[in-house]
Short mmCIF file of C-alpha atoms and ligand atoms in Angstrom, two decimals:
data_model
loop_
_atom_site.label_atom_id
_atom_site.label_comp_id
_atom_site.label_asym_id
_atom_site.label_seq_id
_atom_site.Cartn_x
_atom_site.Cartn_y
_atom_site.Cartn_z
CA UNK H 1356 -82.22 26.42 26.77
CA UNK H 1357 -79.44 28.73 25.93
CA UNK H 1358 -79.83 32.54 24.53
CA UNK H 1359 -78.47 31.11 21.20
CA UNK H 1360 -81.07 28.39 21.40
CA UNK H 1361 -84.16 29.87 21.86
CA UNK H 1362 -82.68 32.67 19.22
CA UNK H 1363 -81.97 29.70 16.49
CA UNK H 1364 -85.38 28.43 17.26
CA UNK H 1365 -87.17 31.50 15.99
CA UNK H 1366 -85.26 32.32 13.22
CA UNK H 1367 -85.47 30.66 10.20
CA UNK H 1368 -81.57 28.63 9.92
CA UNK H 1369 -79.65 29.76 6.89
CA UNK H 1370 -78.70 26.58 4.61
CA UNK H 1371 -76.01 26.21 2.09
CA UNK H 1372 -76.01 23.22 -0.25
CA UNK H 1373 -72.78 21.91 -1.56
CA UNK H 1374 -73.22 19.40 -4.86
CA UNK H 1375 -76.61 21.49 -5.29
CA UNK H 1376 -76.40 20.43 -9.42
CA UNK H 1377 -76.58 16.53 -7.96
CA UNK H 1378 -79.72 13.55 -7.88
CA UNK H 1379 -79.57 14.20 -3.97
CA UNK H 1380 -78.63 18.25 -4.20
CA UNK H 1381 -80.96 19.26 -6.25
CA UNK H 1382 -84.17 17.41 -3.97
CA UNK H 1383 -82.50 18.88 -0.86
CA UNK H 1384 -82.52 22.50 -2.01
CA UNK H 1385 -86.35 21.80 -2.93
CA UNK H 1386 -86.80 20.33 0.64
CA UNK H 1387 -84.88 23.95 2.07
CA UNK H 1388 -86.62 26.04 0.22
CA UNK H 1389 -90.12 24.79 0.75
CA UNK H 1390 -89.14 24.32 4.56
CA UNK H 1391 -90.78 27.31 6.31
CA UNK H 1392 -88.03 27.33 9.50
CA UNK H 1393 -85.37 27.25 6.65
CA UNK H 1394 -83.57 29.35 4.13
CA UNK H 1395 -81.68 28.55 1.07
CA UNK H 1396 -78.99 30.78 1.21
CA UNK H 1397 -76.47 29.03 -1.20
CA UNK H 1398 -76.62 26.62 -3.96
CA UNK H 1399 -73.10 25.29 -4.56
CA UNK H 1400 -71.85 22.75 -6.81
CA UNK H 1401 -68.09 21.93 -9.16
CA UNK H 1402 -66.41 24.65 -10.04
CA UNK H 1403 -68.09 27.20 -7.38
CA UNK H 1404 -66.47 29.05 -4.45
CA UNK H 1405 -66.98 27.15 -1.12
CA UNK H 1406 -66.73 30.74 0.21
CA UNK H 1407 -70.24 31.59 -1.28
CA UNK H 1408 -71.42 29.92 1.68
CA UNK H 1409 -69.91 31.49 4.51
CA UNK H 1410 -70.04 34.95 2.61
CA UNK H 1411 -74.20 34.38 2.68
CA UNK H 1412 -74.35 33.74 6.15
CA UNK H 1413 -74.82 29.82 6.38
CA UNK H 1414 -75.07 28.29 9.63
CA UNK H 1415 -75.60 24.41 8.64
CA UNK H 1416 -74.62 22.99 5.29
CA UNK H 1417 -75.83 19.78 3.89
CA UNK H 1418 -73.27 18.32 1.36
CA UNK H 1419 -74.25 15.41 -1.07
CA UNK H 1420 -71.16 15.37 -3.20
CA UNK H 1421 -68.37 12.76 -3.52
CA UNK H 1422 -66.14 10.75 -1.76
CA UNK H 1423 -63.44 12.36 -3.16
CA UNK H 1424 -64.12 15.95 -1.94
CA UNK H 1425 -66.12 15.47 0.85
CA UNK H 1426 -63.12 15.65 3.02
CA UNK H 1427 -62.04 18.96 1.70
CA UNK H 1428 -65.31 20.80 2.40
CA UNK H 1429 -66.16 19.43 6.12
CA UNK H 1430 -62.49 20.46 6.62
CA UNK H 1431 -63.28 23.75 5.35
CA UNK H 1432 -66.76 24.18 7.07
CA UNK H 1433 -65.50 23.53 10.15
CA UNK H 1434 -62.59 25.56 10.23
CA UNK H 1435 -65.49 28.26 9.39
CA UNK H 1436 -68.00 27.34 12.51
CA UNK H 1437 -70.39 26.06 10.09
CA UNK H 1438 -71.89 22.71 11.12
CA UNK H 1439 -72.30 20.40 8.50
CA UNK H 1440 -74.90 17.64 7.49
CA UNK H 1441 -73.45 15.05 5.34
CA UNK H 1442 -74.85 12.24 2.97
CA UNK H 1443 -72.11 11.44 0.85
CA UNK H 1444 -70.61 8.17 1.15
CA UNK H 1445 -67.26 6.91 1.53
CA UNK H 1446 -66.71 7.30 5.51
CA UNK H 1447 -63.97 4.04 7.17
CA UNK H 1448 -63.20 4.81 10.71
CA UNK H 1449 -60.12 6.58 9.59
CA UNK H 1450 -62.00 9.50 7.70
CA UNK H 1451 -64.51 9.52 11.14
CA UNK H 1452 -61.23 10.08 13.29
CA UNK H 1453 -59.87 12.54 11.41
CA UNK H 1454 -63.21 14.76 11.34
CA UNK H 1455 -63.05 14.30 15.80
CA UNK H 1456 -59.96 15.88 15.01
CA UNK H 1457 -60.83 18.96 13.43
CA UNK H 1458 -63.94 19.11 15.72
CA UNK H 1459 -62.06 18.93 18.79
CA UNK H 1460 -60.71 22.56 17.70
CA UNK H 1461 -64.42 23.88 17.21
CA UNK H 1462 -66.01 22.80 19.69
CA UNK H 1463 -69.06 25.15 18.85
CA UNK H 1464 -70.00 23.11 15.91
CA UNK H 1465 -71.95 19.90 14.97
CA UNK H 1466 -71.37 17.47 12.02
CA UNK H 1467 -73.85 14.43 11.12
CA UNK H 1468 -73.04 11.78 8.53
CA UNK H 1469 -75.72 9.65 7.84
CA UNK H 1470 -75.19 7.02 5.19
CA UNK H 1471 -78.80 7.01 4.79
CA UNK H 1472 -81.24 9.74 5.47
CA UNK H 1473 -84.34 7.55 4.85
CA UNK H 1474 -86.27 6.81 8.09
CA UNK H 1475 -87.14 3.46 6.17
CA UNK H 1476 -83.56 2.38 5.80
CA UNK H 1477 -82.28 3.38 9.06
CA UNK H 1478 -84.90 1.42 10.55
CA UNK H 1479 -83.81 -1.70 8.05
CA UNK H 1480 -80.42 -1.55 9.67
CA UNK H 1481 -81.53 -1.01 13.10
CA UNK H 1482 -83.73 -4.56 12.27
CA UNK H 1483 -81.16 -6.33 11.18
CA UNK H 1484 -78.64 -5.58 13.93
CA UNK H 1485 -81.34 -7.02 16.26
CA UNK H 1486 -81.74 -9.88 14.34
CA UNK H 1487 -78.20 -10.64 13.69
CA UNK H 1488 -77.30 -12.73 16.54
CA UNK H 1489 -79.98 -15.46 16.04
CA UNK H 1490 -78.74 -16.47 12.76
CA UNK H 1491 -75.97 -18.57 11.80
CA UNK H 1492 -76.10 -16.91 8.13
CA UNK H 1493 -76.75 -13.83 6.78
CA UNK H 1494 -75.91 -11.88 3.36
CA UNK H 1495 -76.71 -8.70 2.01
CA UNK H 1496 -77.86 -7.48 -1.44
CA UNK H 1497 -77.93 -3.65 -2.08
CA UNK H 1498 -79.80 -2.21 -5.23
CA UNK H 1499 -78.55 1.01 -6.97
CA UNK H 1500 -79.11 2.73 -9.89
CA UNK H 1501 -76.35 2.51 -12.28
CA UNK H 1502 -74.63 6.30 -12.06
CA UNK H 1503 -73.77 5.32 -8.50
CA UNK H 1504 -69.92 5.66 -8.07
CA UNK H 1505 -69.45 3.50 -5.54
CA UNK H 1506 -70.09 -0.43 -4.33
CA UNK H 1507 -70.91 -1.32 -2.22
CA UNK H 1508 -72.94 1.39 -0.60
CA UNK H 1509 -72.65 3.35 2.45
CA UNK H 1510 -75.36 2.01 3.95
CA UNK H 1511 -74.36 -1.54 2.77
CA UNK H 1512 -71.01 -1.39 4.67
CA UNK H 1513 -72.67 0.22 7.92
CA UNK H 1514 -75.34 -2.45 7.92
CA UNK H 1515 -72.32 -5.19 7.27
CA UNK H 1516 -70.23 -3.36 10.22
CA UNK H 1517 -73.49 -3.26 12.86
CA UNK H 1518 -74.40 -7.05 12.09
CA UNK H 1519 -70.78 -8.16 12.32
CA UNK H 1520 -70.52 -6.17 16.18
CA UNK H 1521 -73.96 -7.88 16.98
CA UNK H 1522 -72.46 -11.41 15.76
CA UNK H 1523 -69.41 -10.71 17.94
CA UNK H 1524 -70.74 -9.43 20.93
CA UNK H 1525 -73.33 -12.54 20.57
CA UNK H 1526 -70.22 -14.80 20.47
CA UNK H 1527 -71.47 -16.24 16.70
CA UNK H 1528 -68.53 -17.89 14.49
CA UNK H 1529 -68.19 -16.75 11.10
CA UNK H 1530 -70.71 -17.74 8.49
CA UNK H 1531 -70.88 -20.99 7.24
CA UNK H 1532 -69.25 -21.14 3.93
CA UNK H 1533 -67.77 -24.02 1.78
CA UNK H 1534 -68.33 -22.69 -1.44
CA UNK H 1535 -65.21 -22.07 -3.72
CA UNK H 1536 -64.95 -19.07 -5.73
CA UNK H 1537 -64.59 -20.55 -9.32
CA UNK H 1538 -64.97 -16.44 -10.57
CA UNK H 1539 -63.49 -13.98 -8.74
CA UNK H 1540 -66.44 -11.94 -7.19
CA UNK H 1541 -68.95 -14.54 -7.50
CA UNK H 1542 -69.48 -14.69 -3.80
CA UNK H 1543 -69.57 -11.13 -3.85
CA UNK H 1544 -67.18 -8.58 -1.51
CA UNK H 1545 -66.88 -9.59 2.11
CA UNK H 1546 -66.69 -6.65 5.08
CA UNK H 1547 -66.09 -8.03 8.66
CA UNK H 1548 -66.92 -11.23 7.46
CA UNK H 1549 -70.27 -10.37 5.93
CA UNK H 1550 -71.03 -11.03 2.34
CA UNK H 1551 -72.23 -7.75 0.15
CA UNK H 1552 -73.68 -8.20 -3.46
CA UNK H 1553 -74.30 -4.82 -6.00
CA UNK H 1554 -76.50 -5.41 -7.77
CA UNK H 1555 -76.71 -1.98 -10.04
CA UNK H 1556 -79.86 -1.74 -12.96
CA UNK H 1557 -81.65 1.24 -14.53
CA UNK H 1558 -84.71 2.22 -13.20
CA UNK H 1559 -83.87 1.41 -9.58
CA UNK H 1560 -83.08 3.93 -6.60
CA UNK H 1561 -82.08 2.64 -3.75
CA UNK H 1562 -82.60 -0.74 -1.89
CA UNK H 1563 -81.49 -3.60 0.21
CA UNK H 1564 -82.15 -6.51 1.55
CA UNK H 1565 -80.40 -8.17 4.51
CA UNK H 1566 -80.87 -11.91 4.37
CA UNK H 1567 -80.37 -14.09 7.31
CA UNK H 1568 -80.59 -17.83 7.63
CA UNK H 1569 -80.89 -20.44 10.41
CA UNK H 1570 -81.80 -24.00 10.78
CA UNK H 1571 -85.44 -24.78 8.50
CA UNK H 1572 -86.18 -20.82 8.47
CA UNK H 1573 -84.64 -17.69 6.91
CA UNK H 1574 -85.63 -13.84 7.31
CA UNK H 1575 -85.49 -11.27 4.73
CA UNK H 1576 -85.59 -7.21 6.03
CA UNK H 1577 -85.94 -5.41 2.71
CA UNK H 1578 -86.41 -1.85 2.25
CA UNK H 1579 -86.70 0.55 -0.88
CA UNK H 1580 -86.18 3.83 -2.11
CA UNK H 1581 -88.45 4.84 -4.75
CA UNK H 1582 -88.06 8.25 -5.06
CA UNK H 1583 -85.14 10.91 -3.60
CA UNK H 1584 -87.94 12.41 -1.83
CA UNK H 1585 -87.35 9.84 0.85
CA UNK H 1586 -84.44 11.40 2.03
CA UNK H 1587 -85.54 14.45 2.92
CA UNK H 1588 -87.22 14.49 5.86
CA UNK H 1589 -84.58 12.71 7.45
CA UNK H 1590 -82.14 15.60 5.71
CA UNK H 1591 -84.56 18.32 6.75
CA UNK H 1592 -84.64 16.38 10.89
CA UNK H 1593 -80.82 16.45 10.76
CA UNK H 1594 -80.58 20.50 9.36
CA UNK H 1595 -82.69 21.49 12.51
CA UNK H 1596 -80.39 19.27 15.09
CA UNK H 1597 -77.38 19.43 13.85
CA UNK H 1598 -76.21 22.95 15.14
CA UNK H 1599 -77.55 21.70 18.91
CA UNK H 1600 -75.10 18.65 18.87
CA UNK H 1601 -71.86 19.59 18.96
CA UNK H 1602 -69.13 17.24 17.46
CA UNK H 1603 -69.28 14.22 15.58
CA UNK H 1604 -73.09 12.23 15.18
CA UNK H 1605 -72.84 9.04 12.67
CA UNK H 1606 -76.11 8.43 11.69
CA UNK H 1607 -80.02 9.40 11.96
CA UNK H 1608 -80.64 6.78 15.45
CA UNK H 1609 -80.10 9.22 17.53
CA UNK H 1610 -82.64 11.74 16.29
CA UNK H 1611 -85.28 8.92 16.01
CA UNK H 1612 -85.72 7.86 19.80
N1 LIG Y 982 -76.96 9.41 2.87
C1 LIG Y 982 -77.97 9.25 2.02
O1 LIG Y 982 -79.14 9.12 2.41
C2 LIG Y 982 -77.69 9.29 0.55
C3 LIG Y 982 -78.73 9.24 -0.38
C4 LIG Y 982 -78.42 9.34 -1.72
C5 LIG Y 982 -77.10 9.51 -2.11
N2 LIG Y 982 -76.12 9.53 -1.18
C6 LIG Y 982 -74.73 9.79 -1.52
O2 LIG Y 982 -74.60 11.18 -1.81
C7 LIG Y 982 -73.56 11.39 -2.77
C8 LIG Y 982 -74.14 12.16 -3.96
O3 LIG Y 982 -75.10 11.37 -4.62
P1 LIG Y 982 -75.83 11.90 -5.95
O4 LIG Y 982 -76.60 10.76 -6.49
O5 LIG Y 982 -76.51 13.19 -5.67
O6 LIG Y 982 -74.55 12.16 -6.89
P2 LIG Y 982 -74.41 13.19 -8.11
O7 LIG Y 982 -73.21 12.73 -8.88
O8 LIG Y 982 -75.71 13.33 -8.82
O9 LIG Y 982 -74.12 14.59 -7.39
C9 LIG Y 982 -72.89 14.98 -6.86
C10 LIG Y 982 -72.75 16.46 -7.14
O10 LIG Y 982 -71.61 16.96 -6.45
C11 LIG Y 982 -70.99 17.90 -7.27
N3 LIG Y 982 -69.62 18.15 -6.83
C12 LIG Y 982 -68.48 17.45 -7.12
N4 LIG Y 982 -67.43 18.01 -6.52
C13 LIG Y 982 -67.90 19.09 -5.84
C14 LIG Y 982 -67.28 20.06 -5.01
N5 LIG Y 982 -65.96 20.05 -4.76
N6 LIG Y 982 -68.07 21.01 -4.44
C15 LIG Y 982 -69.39 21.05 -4.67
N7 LIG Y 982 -70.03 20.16 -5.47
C16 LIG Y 982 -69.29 19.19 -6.02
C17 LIG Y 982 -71.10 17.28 -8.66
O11 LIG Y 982 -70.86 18.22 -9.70
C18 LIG Y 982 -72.53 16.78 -8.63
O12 LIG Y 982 -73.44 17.77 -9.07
C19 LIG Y 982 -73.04 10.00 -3.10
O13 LIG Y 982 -71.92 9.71 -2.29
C20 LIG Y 982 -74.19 9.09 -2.74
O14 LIG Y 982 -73.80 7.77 -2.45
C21 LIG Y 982 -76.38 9.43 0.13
O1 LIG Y 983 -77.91 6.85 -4.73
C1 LIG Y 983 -76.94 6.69 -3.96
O2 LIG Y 983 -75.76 6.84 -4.33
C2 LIG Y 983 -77.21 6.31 -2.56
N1 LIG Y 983 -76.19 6.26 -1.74
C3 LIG Y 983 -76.25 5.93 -0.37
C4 LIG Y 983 -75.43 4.70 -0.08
O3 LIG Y 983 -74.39 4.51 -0.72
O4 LIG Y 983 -75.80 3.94 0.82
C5 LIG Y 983 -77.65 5.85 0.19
C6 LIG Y 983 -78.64 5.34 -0.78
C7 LIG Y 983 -78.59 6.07 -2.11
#
């Protein structure tokens, strides 16, 4: 263990949150703040000065904002050292690359994106990618609440990306599909040659099911979000690692095994 290490390790590491007015911000700063090897050190959301958090000393921030300024602000925390945690949705391959970019110039400093911080879901997709190559079908459903912005989800499009490698690598065909859309949509989107249905309805969270289908049997992995609490210690897991893994980390797996 480095100097810096064993120093991070007993001192408590200085948080900003940016989108801290949000569903997800406001939960995380709760989750900081009650943390006892964390502290809160800025609360950031529209309108504020990204600057508050390098002015209070943050060494990880955790951003749960939007797809449209998410860019922006891991730009801007890396270009400041600051290692970020990030939740918000919206990463293709494109926006990954372009983050290895700007990380390859800091190489001090750690970013995670997870598209989902619960321990349930990443365990959902880890499931299905298993069972992906012993079916000749398979669909998914995701299950927001209806102020989501976006559809399908993050974590919809990274399970649809991790079953569509497994089918590959497995040497599957695509799914068997005769069915003509009479309404456009009907069938729902299609990533890598996976079908995605959002389904959006008040008084859900967050949920998914991955349904797969084979010859006389089919398999459903569901898992649910009840409550934005379920995030957290997945949020609160990634805070403490982040600032030991320097460059780019897409998703929780790694922190799990
Ligand atoms: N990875 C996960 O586990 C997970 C879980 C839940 C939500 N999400 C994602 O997190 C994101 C936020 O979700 P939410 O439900 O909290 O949304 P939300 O709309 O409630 O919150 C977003 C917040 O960001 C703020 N914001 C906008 N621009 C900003 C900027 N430039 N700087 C700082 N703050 C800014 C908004 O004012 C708002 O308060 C979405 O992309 C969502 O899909 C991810
Ligand atoms: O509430 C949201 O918005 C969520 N977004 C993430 C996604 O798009 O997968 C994770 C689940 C909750």
């Amino acid at each position: 263990m480095t100097d810096e290490q064993e120093k991070s390790q007993a001192e408590p590491v200085r948080v900003g949150v940016l989108g801290a007015r949000g569903r997800m911000g406001v939960e995380v700063c709760k989750a900081v703040d009650a943390a006892p090897d964390m502290d809160l050190v800025a609360m950031i959301d529209q309108g504020d000065w990204l600057f508050n958090a390098s002015d209070a000393g943050a060494e990880v921030v955790v951003d749960f904002t939007t797809p449209d300024v998410v860019m922006d602000n891991l730009h801007w925390c890396i270009d400041q050292g600051i290692s970020a945690v990030v939740g918000t949705t919206g990463f293709t391959e494109q926006r990954l690359e372009r983050v290895r970019g700007w990380l390859a110039r800091k190489p001090g400093v750690g970013v995670l994106i997870a598209p989902n911080f619960g321990i349930g879901a990443v365990l959902m997709m880890q499931f299905a990618a298993r069972a992906a190559r012993h079916f000749e079908s398979v669909e998914i459903i995701e299950q927001h609440h209806p102020r989501k912005l976006d559809a399908p989800s993050g974590t919809a499009t990274h399970t649809a990306r991790l079953i569509a490698t497994a089918r590959a690598e497995a040497g599957l065909g695509p799914v068997p599909d005769a069915t003509k859309d009479e309404v456009p949509g009907a069938r729902g989107a299609e990533i890598d040659g996976v079908r995605v249905h959002a389904v959006r309805a008040t008084g859900l969270v967050a949920h998914q099911e991955v349904l797969f289908g084979t010859t006389g049997e089919t398999l459903t992995i569901r898992h649910d979000s009840y409550d934005r609490a379920s995030f957290m210690p997945g949020v609160l897991l990634a805070v403490r690692a982040v600032r030991h893994r320097p460059g780019l980390t897409v998703g929780l797996d790694a922190l799990l095994d």
